[in-house]
Each structure stands twice: as C-alpha cells, then as structure tokens.
C-alpha cells in the first residue's frame, strides 16, 4: 500500500503541477508552433510540461523516501499578516498620504509583528524613518513622491 | 612601451585632484546606493545623470563609473547582512554570505567580499588596459547560437547552487524560467501572461521579485521563530580574516577573477553569469564542499571576485566598440553623447585622455572602495546588534521605497508583496529561492537567443553545433550535467546502503 | 440643523481651497512647479531632450520644471499618467513616434482614451535612422543593389531591430512594403545588442539611430546605404536619402512635447510659444544637432497635423506587415 512518507514534498510536487497548469491555462491563447518555427507559446508550454513531470517525480519520491526533518514549525499568523499587508498599505497610501505619513504609519504598525515591540520605540523608529526617507528620497534623490500627499490639504505644498 | 605611456596619460587624467574627488564621490554614492535595497546603479546613475551635464566629460564618466562599481560592493553588503541581494550578481553571495553572518562571521564575509573584489578589480583593470581590443573580438564571436549554448551551460551549472534535493532545485529553475516568460514576447511582440496590465508588458522586475523572495521572506521566517532567535545572529567573532581564511580564499579568488574577467566581456548578463558560474565551480572543486550553503567562505570569495572582475570588463564592449553591454553602460553612453562624445570603435584613438583616464580611475576607485569599506565593516557588523524588532521594520521601509524607485511606480511594491508570499510558501515546502531567481534571469535570454538563432538559420538547428564555440559550450554543459548528477546518484546509493 | 450648516461651511472652505489651487489662468501661469513626464527611462534620447527643454522652460518661466521618468510598456504607462493628470498646465509630458503614432495602432487597448489623445505643444526634434549593412556579409553598395539582392533571394537575408513595432523595425517593414521585397526580421531588446550582431556579422543589416551607427560607419565596421529622412543628415553628409531611391520614403524617430486633453488653450499657446522660442535659440540648436537630431519647434497645429500623417502612415505599414496587435 502506498502511503505519503513526506507530506511536505507531496504538497510541493502538487504545487509545481498546479503552477504549470496555471501557466498552460492562461497561455492557452498563445500560438505554440513547432520546434523549427517556435511561437510565443512554445517555450512556456514546454516548460510547463517539464514542470509537470518534475512535480510528478517529486510526488513519487515523497511516497518512498521519508522526510528527514519532521519538527513542526511555529506559525505566527499575526506577523505574516502585518509584514505582508505593510507593503500593500504602502503602495495604496503613498500617492494620497505622501511619503512621510505613509512611512510613519507603516513602520508603527509593522513593528507589532514582533512581540518585543513597544509603542515608544516604534514611534521613535517610525519618526526617524519618515524623516530619513523624506530627506534621502524626496530631497536628495528627488523621487517623484511628495512628503505629504493630496489627502493632507495644508501640508501638501511642502 | 606604448602601454606605459598610455597609462601615464591615464594617470595624469585620473589623478587630477578634481577627478579623484569625483571618483571618491561616485564610489561613496555607489556604496550607499548599493546598500539601500532596491536602489541599483541603473536607477542612481539615471537620477544623477542631469547633474553630470555640467561637469567635464572625464569627470562625469569617472564619477558614473565609480557609482557602478561602488554599487557592486554595496550590493553584497546587504546580501551578507540581511539576505537581501540588491543586484542580480549578489544573489549567489547571499547564499553563503548570509549563513556566515548567522554564524557570527559577518565581518569575515564582508572582508572577503571587499578584498576579493579589490584583487579582482585590479586584475581586470590591467586586463582592460592591456587587452581590451582582443577581448572585444571575443565578445563579437558570441552570436545568438553561442549565447544559447552558454545559457544552457549556465543553467546546468546553476543546479549546483542548491544544497538540498536536486529534483526540487530543477523544479525551481523551471518555475523561474516560466516567470521569466511573463511580458511581451521579443520575437513576435505578443504579450504573454500580462492580463491587460500595462506594467507587466516589460515583465516582472528582478529587483522587486528578489526583494520579496529573499528580503521580506527572510523577515517572515525570522519573526516566526522569534523566541528562539531573538538574538538574530550568534555573537560576532573576529572582524578580519585569519590565516586559515586567507589560505582558503586564495584559489577561489583567482579562479573567480579569471572567470569573471572573461564572462564580463559578454554583453547582456555576462557579469551575473560569472558570479554563479564561479560559485558552482568552487562547489565542485573545493575540499570544503560540504560547508557550501552553510557558510563557506569560498562561497563568498569566488562570486564576489567574479562579479567585480566582470563589472570592470563589462566596460570593454562600450569602450572599444561603442556598444553598451548592459543598462548601466547604455546610460554611460547617454552621458557621453550629451557631453558631445559619441562612443564608437575609434574612441580609444579619438579620446585617449578619457579612455585611459577612465581605466586608471577604475583602479584608483577600487582602491578607494577597499579603503572605504574595510573600516565600514565594523559599523555594518554593529548594525546586526540592533535588536531585530527595530531592524526589520526599517528593512521593510527601505524595501518598499526601493521597490517604488525602480520605475517610480507602486506596482513594483505590490509585486514585492506578492513574491514575499510565494517565496514564503516555497520555503515552507523546502524549495530554495536562488535557483528560481537564476532561472528567472536566464529564462528570457535563453528563449530569445534560441529563437533568434533559429530565425537566422531559417529553422535549421544545426546552427548550434556548426559553430565550434557553441559546440564546445554544449559539450561543456553535458560534462557538467554528468558531474552534477553523479554525486547525487552515488549519494542515493550510499543512503540505500546505510538503510 | 447644526450639521447642515457645518457641511455648508465645509463645502465653502473646500471650494475656496479648490479655487486657489487651480490658479489656471494664463497670465499668472505658471504659479507653481510643473511636472514633465518622460514616459521612457532616464538616459535615453527622449529623456535627454526632455531635460534640455525643461531646463530652458525653467529659466524662461521662473518656475521649476521637474522631469519625472515613468517608463514602461513602450511609453504607454507614462502617457496614461499624463492623460489622467489635471489639465491645468502643471503636468505636461514627452512623446515619441512610438508612443504617439505607432502605439495607437499596435496596441488594442491603451491606458488612455485614443480618441481624446493629447494636446500637442510642439515637435522638439526629429532623428533620422540610417540603413547600415555588414559589408563582409552583404556585397552591396547602394539601396538599389540591396533591393535587387533581396528580390533575387527572398527571405534569405536578415535584418535586426530594437524590437517588434519599434520605429527601427517599422522602417524595415516600410522598405519591404514599398520595394516589394521579403527579408527575415530578427528582433532584439533594444538597439545596442542588435547593432552589435550586425557589426559581428550574425545579422546582415538594420536601420539604426544615426549617432551610434554613424560611429560604426566612420570606423569602417558598417557600410551606410541611406538615411531615412527626406534631407541628408549632417552626421553622414555623403550618404544619400532613401527617398532618392524609393520616393517619399521617410521613417524618422521624433520627440515632441504634449499636454493632457482639455488643457486651456491660453496655456497651450503660452507653452507652445516658449518651446518654439527655445528650439530656435542657436545654442540649443547646436546642442540638439550634436546629439544627431534635427531641432524643429513648430506650432501646436502643425505638430497635430504631422502626428495625424505619421499615425496614418504607420497604421498602413503595421496592417500590411500583419503584426500582432498587443
């Protein structure tokens, strides 16, 4: 009877197959052509098929070779959430709020992904980062982003 | 001696106090920029280009060149300290460099990078002075077929980057190649996997992807087991290299320099290819190969020398043929045109002071960089003693703004966020990120050159074996493939026996 | 009704704010800094020209003209931003033959309204391409000889370009179209790799921007057959024009300056006049000619007419070449 000896690799192999199916599905409109006249879809199609074979081999291997390290890993969902949402927030708020408030808010919030965070240090760090980034990026390197965005009416001009 | 009089001319240009100052400013800026994640030399030179309009041509170019190789130094600093390769060529440095930092050897890793780079830079500069035209002739030998074969060799060698399962490493390379196919197809102009998003027409940006998959992902991993690793890294032991370290890096630095000098001449990714070819080679040859992936000093020395040597020799196509080999060189050509010098095959005879001045300034720049960077090591290492809960928000902050600065668009910030999730999922499944990134970089070049070669040969695949250069590269790939596969076969056999 | 009064007050305050921030009258324009969007990466020709003009506008109008590079998707991303900007004269942008005449046909959808387009301010400069061949691979000395060779061996010879749908590629398609020849197109990412492969002899010929190609010609690495402008180019004075062989053959890359649709005519007029004056300044002319380009500086109407002609010309070539629409 076959049994999954390495659940992680089983999932990994399945993920690779899923990825290749995604590429095949979204590339279905691309012309494949043949080896002598390759179309835009040729390369992705061949790679996807290759990845399916590799994914399948990883699955097969997971049925026979047991995992070497099995120790469970702690999950820290709060940290994952904060760290992943932080850049998204940054991207959404940058043009409206401007660099300084966006950076400040993001640093304060993301700090709490760590359990050693405290308000005082976070606010100090965030202020430091906000000032630094404005000086460095908008003043010195003149990136096209204002320190205060259009959502902040009176400071916007600065 | 002609060469000596030429070098003397160069020295009189490069050692003018004003040019030394600009060289220093360039190196300093480059280092600073390289350390800031996301901000690469291309973006910086682009931003500073208008400032150079008012400078004399030599000073402007000396400063821009300083930014370029300064950034190569700086990029490896973040790769080593926080697992954040700022440049495609420092992806490989991150593998062992970051592990060295975790073992408390950040100082030694940074010193290796600085000294290896300085040695490589010196050798490459001499090479540039003595043999630029013949090296350029080699670059011209590489047509689409030769490039394709070189890429195949590179991909096969990149399998060696993985320290875990071979099968999973290959899966990552293929996934990387697939990600590389996103964007407009060069041959037909057909958009692929762009979902009508205009920002995707030029493909995913390497820096955004690597910041997500390396930098942010590493933060996620560190936070998850914060109670175990609250110190972040082991206590730092010794900032400088000991005698044993010197003995160990000697060979890798020499081989890395040789490989980097040669591959750097090739336009389009030569220097990058050099860094991981050097790593792969050391991993096969080193007596300490078991340490690779766990903090082997050779794994820092070889790619760092290779990429710095490559960075110097990548000036060759531009300086001798007037053809820029990478985006940074294209910007330098832009700077020259605005200065009224259009680089071409005659630039050496038309503008000897500029040409030789730049070459000599490269060496003086490298010297400045090593003088600048060795004392900075102490400072960088001290940065690691900042409590992690204060360090990581700052890293995220710089990553966000770095991603924004790539195209002045928040789109790349979102790409970085998406790839931090993908990278994290992959690390949970024990897939390694380095082969993925290399597949991602090499994929488009592999495909373009394959299809370009087939177009030129009117669909005749024998073009890949007709050229002796291409044939020998392909044969090389087969040899490497056999070498890579054999230990894993024997390892499997060993495992079977012990069971 | 306290709330209602509060809202009225707030609305009043907001309208004052809005009114003061829209100081859009021409006599006081510009009263604050102006953004100049360059839809290509820094360091290229469009960027250099944009910066030259912005610097002069800065001096003449007494306000900062800040260049912002918004590269991507053949200029479409930056132009999308320009189209969305407030049409008050405080955001203007650069455009080229690719972004403002070719992409209209090449792309199925653009991130802005194709019909509304942009308000042309002035054509800054045109830059001819030059047809260069690798002398060792193709034994031809003139355009006629090249056409004869291509007719004799259809599809056998290759020409390089900086990418599908670029002005360099379309110059080749125009040749194929007008001379009735077939040859194999080999696209590259950008023109520097393409010209390198022509110099090395991997590809037979190409049309390339004149400054870089002229250097290769002078060094004897490439043979120049013709320039694609109607007049001969100052950088290559001995080289004939394509039009002398194929009547009306013109394929130049050009760079102009635009305002978002709906910009008040007074401001358009003011900016256009300033740009024209800048481009007729001898020092400026010399700078632009040094880049291998021909300074123009025409009126908004002339420029609009020029763009219409270019768009129609390239639409025809793209349709004839049967290029995939993006």
XYZ file of C-alpha atoms in Angstrom, chain B:
499
model
C 56.359 50.872 -24.220
C 53.141 52.180 -25.628
C 51.067 50.822 -22.815
C 53.138 52.627 -20.225
C 52.813 55.973 -21.954
C 49.082 55.389 -22.332
C 48.768 54.534 -18.677
C 50.793 57.620 -17.824
C 48.327 59.690 -19.826
C 45.510 57.977 -17.947
C 47.176 58.600 -14.612
C 47.632 62.293 -15.353
C 43.892 62.461 -16.027
C 42.639 60.221 -13.247
C 44.900 61.636 -10.554
C 43.908 65.227 -11.170
C 42.618 66.281 -7.757
C 39.220 67.187 -9.170
C 38.832 63.768 -10.803
C 39.950 62.000 -7.642
C 37.231 63.894 -5.816
C 34.585 62.861 -8.355
C 35.833 59.299 -8.277
C 35.509 59.315 -4.495
C 32.017 60.859 -4.634
C 30.997 58.209 -7.135
C 32.346 55.346 -5.034
C 30.758 56.709 -1.893
C 27.384 57.254 -3.558
C 27.595 53.864 -5.218
C 28.296 52.118 -1.927
C 25.440 53.957 -0.230
C 23.072 53.166 -3.071
C 24.162 49.543 -3.203
C 23.439 49.184 0.493
C 19.926 50.592 0.158
C 17.776 47.721 -1.078
C 16.126 48.221 -4.423
C 18.100 51.237 -5.492
C 20.519 49.857 -8.037
C 23.249 51.594 -10.024
C 20.952 51.927 -13.043
C 18.391 53.951 -11.127
C 21.041 56.025 -9.371
C 23.015 56.839 -12.482
C 19.777 57.734 -14.205
C 18.863 60.080 -11.375
C 22.295 61.672 -11.228
C 22.761 61.958 -14.970
C 21.440 65.528 -15.178
C 23.972 66.638 -12.557
C 26.820 65.418 -14.748
C 25.778 67.620 -17.661
C 27.699 70.492 -16.160
C 30.896 68.521 -15.483
C 33.823 67.919 -17.835
C 33.377 64.660 -19.747
C 36.149 62.748 -17.973
C 34.989 63.768 -14.510
C 31.388 62.860 -15.290
C 32.297 59.425 -16.597
C 34.738 58.733 -13.785
C 32.029 59.539 -11.264
C 29.390 57.427 -13.017
C 31.788 54.502 -13.289
C 32.507 54.906 -9.579
C 28.803 54.635 -8.818
C 28.617 51.459 -10.874
C 31.372 49.508 -9.180
C 30.647 51.100 -5.820
C 27.149 49.669 -6.052
C 28.609 46.226 -6.711
C 30.412 46.487 -3.367
C 27.384 47.820 -1.548
C 25.014 45.233 -3.006
C 26.943 42.392 -1.455
C 26.843 44.088 1.950
C 23.065 43.736 2.253
C 23.191 40.269 0.735
C 25.536 39.187 3.515
C 23.982 41.088 6.414
C 20.251 40.693 5.838
C 19.958 38.182 2.978
C 18.885 40.900 0.579
C 20.724 40.803 -2.736
C 20.389 44.280 -4.189
C 21.879 43.252 -7.520
C 21.379 40.175 -9.642
C 25.070 39.417 -9.285
C 24.907 39.269 -5.497
C 22.170 36.609 -5.370
C 24.861 33.980 -5.077
C 26.779 35.894 -2.433
C 23.671 35.827 -0.272
C 23.646 32.031 -0.109
C 26.823 31.530 1.898
C 27.412 35.123 2.967
C 24.189 35.300 4.951
C 24.915 31.953 6.561
C 28.336 33.233 7.572
C 26.664 36.253 9.146
C 24.342 33.989 11.082
C 27.332 32.045 12.322
C 28.795 35.259 13.683
C 31.256 35.678 10.819
C 29.694 38.685 9.112
C 32.963 40.589 9.483
C 34.969 37.900 7.760
C 32.393 37.618 4.977
C 32.426 41.357 4.336
C 36.218 41.484 4.431
C 36.387 38.602 1.975
C 33.999 40.394 -0.338
C 35.993 43.634 -0.143
C 39.448 42.092 -0.576
C 38.306 39.642 -3.248
C 36.669 42.457 -5.148
C 39.735 44.638 -4.886
C 42.023 41.918 -6.188
C 39.623 41.090 -9.000
C 39.164 44.740 -9.852
C 42.907 45.280 -10.072
C 43.476 42.288 -12.326
C 40.523 43.147 -14.540
C 41.700 46.727 -14.888
C 45.135 45.596 -16.006
C 43.453 43.245 -18.448
C 41.274 46.070 -19.699
C 44.333 48.223 -20.288
C 46.406 45.538 -21.946
C 43.928 43.504 -23.935
C 40.667 45.371 -24.451
C 40.534 45.023 -28.266
C 41.213 41.252 -28.403
C 38.681 40.694 -25.622
C 36.138 42.701 -27.563
C 36.786 40.429 -30.522
C 35.747 37.506 -28.326
C 32.523 39.303 -27.473
C 31.787 39.660 -31.174
C 32.201 35.905 -31.665
C 29.141 35.369 -29.490
C 26.108 35.338 -31.707
C 22.662 34.058 -30.755
C 23.668 30.384 -31.104
C 26.718 30.789 -28.863
C 24.682 32.710 -26.304
C 22.079 29.987 -26.221
C 24.711 27.336 -25.600
C 26.323 29.476 -22.915
C 22.947 29.896 -21.196
C 22.373 26.144 -21.304
C 25.754 25.646 -19.674
C 24.866 28.301 -17.117
C 21.527 26.716 -16.272
C 23.027 23.279 -15.895
C 25.697 24.703 -13.631
C 23.100 26.557 -11.583
C 21.687 23.242 -10.411
C 24.788 23.111 -8.271
C 23.519 26.133 -6.353
C 21.057 24.017 -4.462
C 22.201 22.308 -1.336
C 19.105 20.152 -0.924
C 17.182 17.952 -3.319
C 18.340 18.064 -6.926
C 14.851 17.456 -8.244
C 13.457 20.378 -6.288
C 16.265 22.630 -7.465
C 15.412 21.797 -11.069
C 11.743 22.464 -10.329
C 12.704 25.929 -9.079
C 14.791 26.669 -12.163
C 11.877 25.715 -14.407
C 9.476 27.802 -12.328
C 11.901 30.711 -12.625
C 12.098 30.253 -16.391
C 8.300 30.310 -16.545
C 8.147 33.521 -14.519
C 10.679 34.967 -16.934
C 8.310 34.363 -19.820
C 5.835 36.896 -18.409
C 5.804 40.046 -20.524
C 5.999 40.879 -24.202
C 7.496 38.125 -26.337
C 10.517 39.697 -28.025
C 10.270 37.752 -31.255
C 6.599 38.154 -32.093
C 5.648 41.101 -29.924
C 2.809 39.070 -28.433
C 2.046 39.845 -24.787
C 2.198 36.775 -22.554
C 0.512 36.411 -19.154
C 0.048 40.161 -18.823
C -3.724 40.160 -18.177
C -4.005 43.603 -19.795
C -1.877 45.128 -17.045
C 0.393 47.645 -18.824
C 3.076 47.384 -16.123
C 3.514 43.694 -16.934
C 4.350 44.297 -20.590
C 8.028 44.622 -19.705
C 7.942 41.549 -17.478
C 8.358 41.221 -13.735
C 11.127 43.323 -12.296
C 14.053 41.341 -10.950
C 14.722 43.623 -8.010
C 11.085 43.573 -6.852
C 10.930 39.788 -7.130
C 14.208 39.240 -5.310
C 13.347 41.680 -2.520
C 10.114 39.779 -1.944
C 11.533 36.311 -2.232
C 14.755 36.968 -0.288
C 14.434 40.051 1.912
C 10.815 40.133 3.086
C 10.568 36.360 3.130
C 13.597 36.163 5.435
C 11.855 38.581 7.819
C 8.807 36.329 7.870
C 10.973 33.335 8.727
C 12.815 35.195 11.445
C 9.657 36.508 13.076
C 8.057 33.117 13.138
C 10.644 31.691 15.482
C 11.482 34.914 17.237
C 11.760 33.402 20.684
C 14.496 31.026 19.537
C 16.487 33.518 17.513
C 15.816 36.667 19.465
C 19.494 37.494 19.246
C 19.262 37.321 15.469
C 22.770 36.060 14.949
C 25.460 34.432 17.007
C 27.967 36.634 18.725
C 30.296 38.204 16.247
C 33.733 36.664 16.349
C 36.645 38.473 14.717
C 36.164 41.170 12.146
C 39.102 40.294 9.971
C 40.300 37.218 8.214
C 42.663 34.819 9.910
C 45.500 32.978 8.222
C 43.368 29.927 7.549
C 40.743 32.104 5.822
C 43.371 33.638 3.582
C 44.563 30.199 2.596
C 41.025 29.140 1.788
C 40.052 32.137 -0.335
C 43.227 32.316 -2.405
C 42.197 29.766 -5.030
C 38.548 30.836 -5.271
C 39.522 34.481 -5.707
C 41.943 33.642 -8.519
C 39.514 31.371 -10.328
C 36.621 33.778 -9.776
C 38.672 36.635 -11.194
C 39.590 34.651 -14.293
C 36.022 33.544 -14.936
C 34.600 36.977 -14.227
C 37.058 38.773 -16.480
C 36.170 36.526 -19.393
C 32.399 36.365 -18.977
C 32.120 40.040 -18.100
C 33.093 40.956 -21.647
C 29.897 39.400 -22.968
C 27.096 41.899 -23.201
C 23.820 41.095 -21.509
C 24.291 39.396 -18.194
C 27.876 38.240 -18.515
C 28.930 39.511 -15.098
C 25.909 37.950 -13.456
C 26.543 34.621 -15.142
C 30.140 34.840 -13.945
C 29.216 35.140 -10.287
C 27.268 31.950 -10.140
C 29.468 30.036 -12.540
C 32.299 30.807 -10.118
C 30.202 29.629 -7.186
C 29.182 26.438 -8.951
C 32.792 25.746 -9.880
C 34.031 26.185 -6.304
C 31.277 23.974 -5.042
C 32.619 21.192 -7.240
C 36.300 21.814 -6.651
C 36.572 22.897 -3.052
C 37.872 20.463 -0.445
C 35.351 22.099 1.907
C 32.394 21.470 -0.361
C 30.327 20.071 2.491
C 30.272 23.540 4.036
C 28.701 25.167 0.975
C 25.261 26.525 1.735
C 26.095 26.580 5.430
C 28.547 29.468 5.391
C 31.608 28.527 3.356
C 33.995 31.435 2.920
C 34.826 30.189 -0.584
C 31.163 30.684 -1.454
C 31.616 34.409 -0.844
C 35.110 34.848 -2.241
C 34.533 33.267 -5.647
C 31.315 35.005 -6.742
C 32.371 38.368 -5.336
C 35.670 38.339 -7.228
C 33.918 37.108 -10.331
C 31.270 39.776 -10.292
C 33.675 42.602 -9.648
C 36.058 41.433 -12.363
C 33.054 41.140 -14.657
C 31.871 44.617 -13.724
C 35.211 46.042 -14.888
C 35.475 44.066 -18.093
C 31.860 44.836 -18.986
C 33.202 48.244 -19.969
C 35.107 46.632 -22.824
C 32.354 46.439 -25.462
C 31.418 50.031 -24.774
C 34.938 51.405 -24.684
C 36.247 49.534 -27.709
C 33.182 49.046 -29.907
C 30.970 51.853 -28.689
C 28.238 49.347 -27.926
C 26.853 49.255 -24.387
C 26.614 45.764 -22.934
C 24.154 46.442 -20.122
C 21.721 49.148 -19.000
C 24.347 50.920 -16.912
C 26.661 51.113 -19.913
C 23.763 52.391 -22.020
C 23.327 55.213 -19.523
C 27.037 55.974 -19.705
C 26.768 56.180 -23.479
C 23.855 58.567 -22.964
C 26.065 60.654 -20.696
C 28.862 60.675 -23.286
C 26.528 61.744 -26.090
C 25.305 64.649 -24.021
C 28.948 65.544 -23.405
C 29.447 65.589 -27.155
C 31.384 62.307 -27.372
C 29.650 59.571 -29.311
C 31.426 56.378 -28.368
C 32.386 54.228 -31.293
C 35.137 51.887 -32.388
C 37.514 54.831 -32.610
C 37.019 56.119 -29.111
C 40.469 54.962 -27.945
C 42.241 56.969 -30.635
C 39.796 59.885 -30.627
C 39.559 60.396 -26.881
C 42.699 58.854 -25.400
C 42.639 61.002 -22.271
C 39.092 59.940 -21.460
C 39.667 56.271 -22.252
C 42.896 55.849 -20.301
C 41.740 58.200 -17.589
C 38.698 56.033 -17.015
C 40.778 52.871 -16.876
C 43.206 54.273 -14.348
C 40.313 55.713 -12.354
C 38.806 52.260 -12.135
C 41.845 51.073 -10.291
C 42.026 54.109 -8.044
C 38.280 53.732 -7.467
C 38.724 50.145 -6.398
C 41.474 51.201 -4.034
C 39.219 53.883 -2.567
C 36.441 51.357 -2.183
C 38.566 48.940 -0.246
C 39.886 51.746 1.960
C 36.335 52.966 2.433
C 34.816 49.572 3.050
C 37.245 47.838 5.384
C 36.669 50.324 8.237
C 32.947 50.294 7.496
C 32.818 46.560 8.233
C 32.899 47.247 11.935
C 29.986 49.625 11.545
C 27.954 47.170 9.478
C 28.557 44.368 11.894
C 27.476 46.592 14.735
C 24.246 47.130 12.818
C 23.498 43.476 13.407
C 23.486 44.107 17.129
C 20.475 46.399 16.749
C 17.558 44.478 18.261
C 15.766 42.650 15.476
C 12.396 44.139 16.338
C 13.790 47.540 15.403
C 15.819 46.367 12.430
C 13.111 44.576 10.489
C 10.605 47.472 10.211
C 13.412 49.611 8.829
C 14.309 46.923 6.291
C 10.670 46.735 5.194
C 10.537 50.516 4.925
C 13.621 50.677 2.715
C 12.419 47.733 0.625
C 9.100 49.461 -0.052
C 10.634 52.699 -1.160
C 13.351 50.841 -3.050
C 10.721 48.893 -4.970
C 8.900 52.140 -5.704
C 12.056 53.755 -7.043
C 12.589 51.091 -9.733
C 10.037 52.583 -12.109
C 8.641 55.351 -9.900
C 5.548 53.221 -9.567
C 3.838 51.447 -6.666
C 3.174 48.470 -8.915
C 6.577 47.020 -8.074
C 5.786 47.366 -4.358
C 2.778 45.091 -4.889
C 4.895 42.650 -6.898
C 7.340 42.552 -3.994
C 4.485 41.780 -1.568
C 3.136 39.003 -3.804
C 6.547 37.425 -4.137
C 7.162 37.537 -0.415
C 4.096 35.287 -0.072
C 5.213 33.000 -2.895
C 8.747 32.856 -1.504
C 7.474 32.052 1.955
C 5.209 29.269 0.693
C 8.115 27.822 -1.265
C 10.424 27.945 1.739
C 7.768 26.112 3.773
C 7.819 23.413 1.116
C 11.650 23.368 1.308
C 12.268 24.808 -2.131
C 15.324 27.037 -2.402
C 14.965 30.542 -3.868
C 18.374 31.009 -5.553
C 17.796 28.618 -8.492
C 14.419 30.252 -9.073
C 15.933 33.702 -9.417
C 18.641 32.457 -11.751
C 16.070 30.728 -13.933
C 14.130 33.962 -13.903
C 17.124 35.974 -15.131
C 18.394 33.451 -17.637
C 14.992 32.381 -18.985
C 14.320 35.327 -21.270
C 17.905 35.300 -22.593
C 17.747 31.556 -23.205
C 14.493 31.751 -25.094
C 15.355 34.877 -27.076
C 18.679 33.519 -28.251
C 17.280 30.092 -29.065
C 14.559 31.577 -31.222
C 16.814 34.238 -32.678
C 19.349 31.599 -33.698
C 16.590 29.540 -35.318
C 15.347 32.632 -37.178
C 18.817 33.393 -38.500
C 19.403 29.783 -39.542
C 15.958 29.660 -41.179
C 14.829 26.882 -38.831
C 17.964 24.774 -39.077
C 19.003 23.511 -35.615
C 22.471 22.521 -36.807
C 23.495 26.152 -36.193
C 24.152 25.175 -32.577
C 26.769 22.561 -33.462
C 28.215 24.121 -36.610
C 29.934 26.862 -34.676
C 32.881 25.368 -32.782
C 32.343 27.778 -29.900
C 28.709 26.840 -29.485
C 29.504 23.154 -29.831
C 32.157 23.235 -27.139
C 29.845 25.110 -24.781
C 27.151 22.486 -25.301
C 29.663 19.703 -24.717
C 30.701 21.536 -21.571
C 27.080 21.546 -20.455
C 26.896 17.784 -20.919
C 30.070 17.270 -18.879
C 28.733 19.478 -16.076
C 25.413 17.647 -16.172
C 27.150 14.312 -15.707
C 29.275 15.740 -12.903
C 26.239 17.215 -11.153
C 24.213 14.051 -11.443
C 26.923 11.611 -10.420
C 27.377 12.548 -6.749
C 23.655 12.570 -6.208
C 23.425 9.133 -7.707
C 26.226 7.925 -5.508
C 24.738 9.713 -2.518
C 21.439 7.971 -3.146
C 23.333 4.728 -3.372
C 25.061 5.434 -0.086
C 21.746 6.159 1.532
C 20.311 2.939 0.193
C 23.215 1.009 1.647
C 23.030 2.549 5.074
C 19.330 1.925 5.346
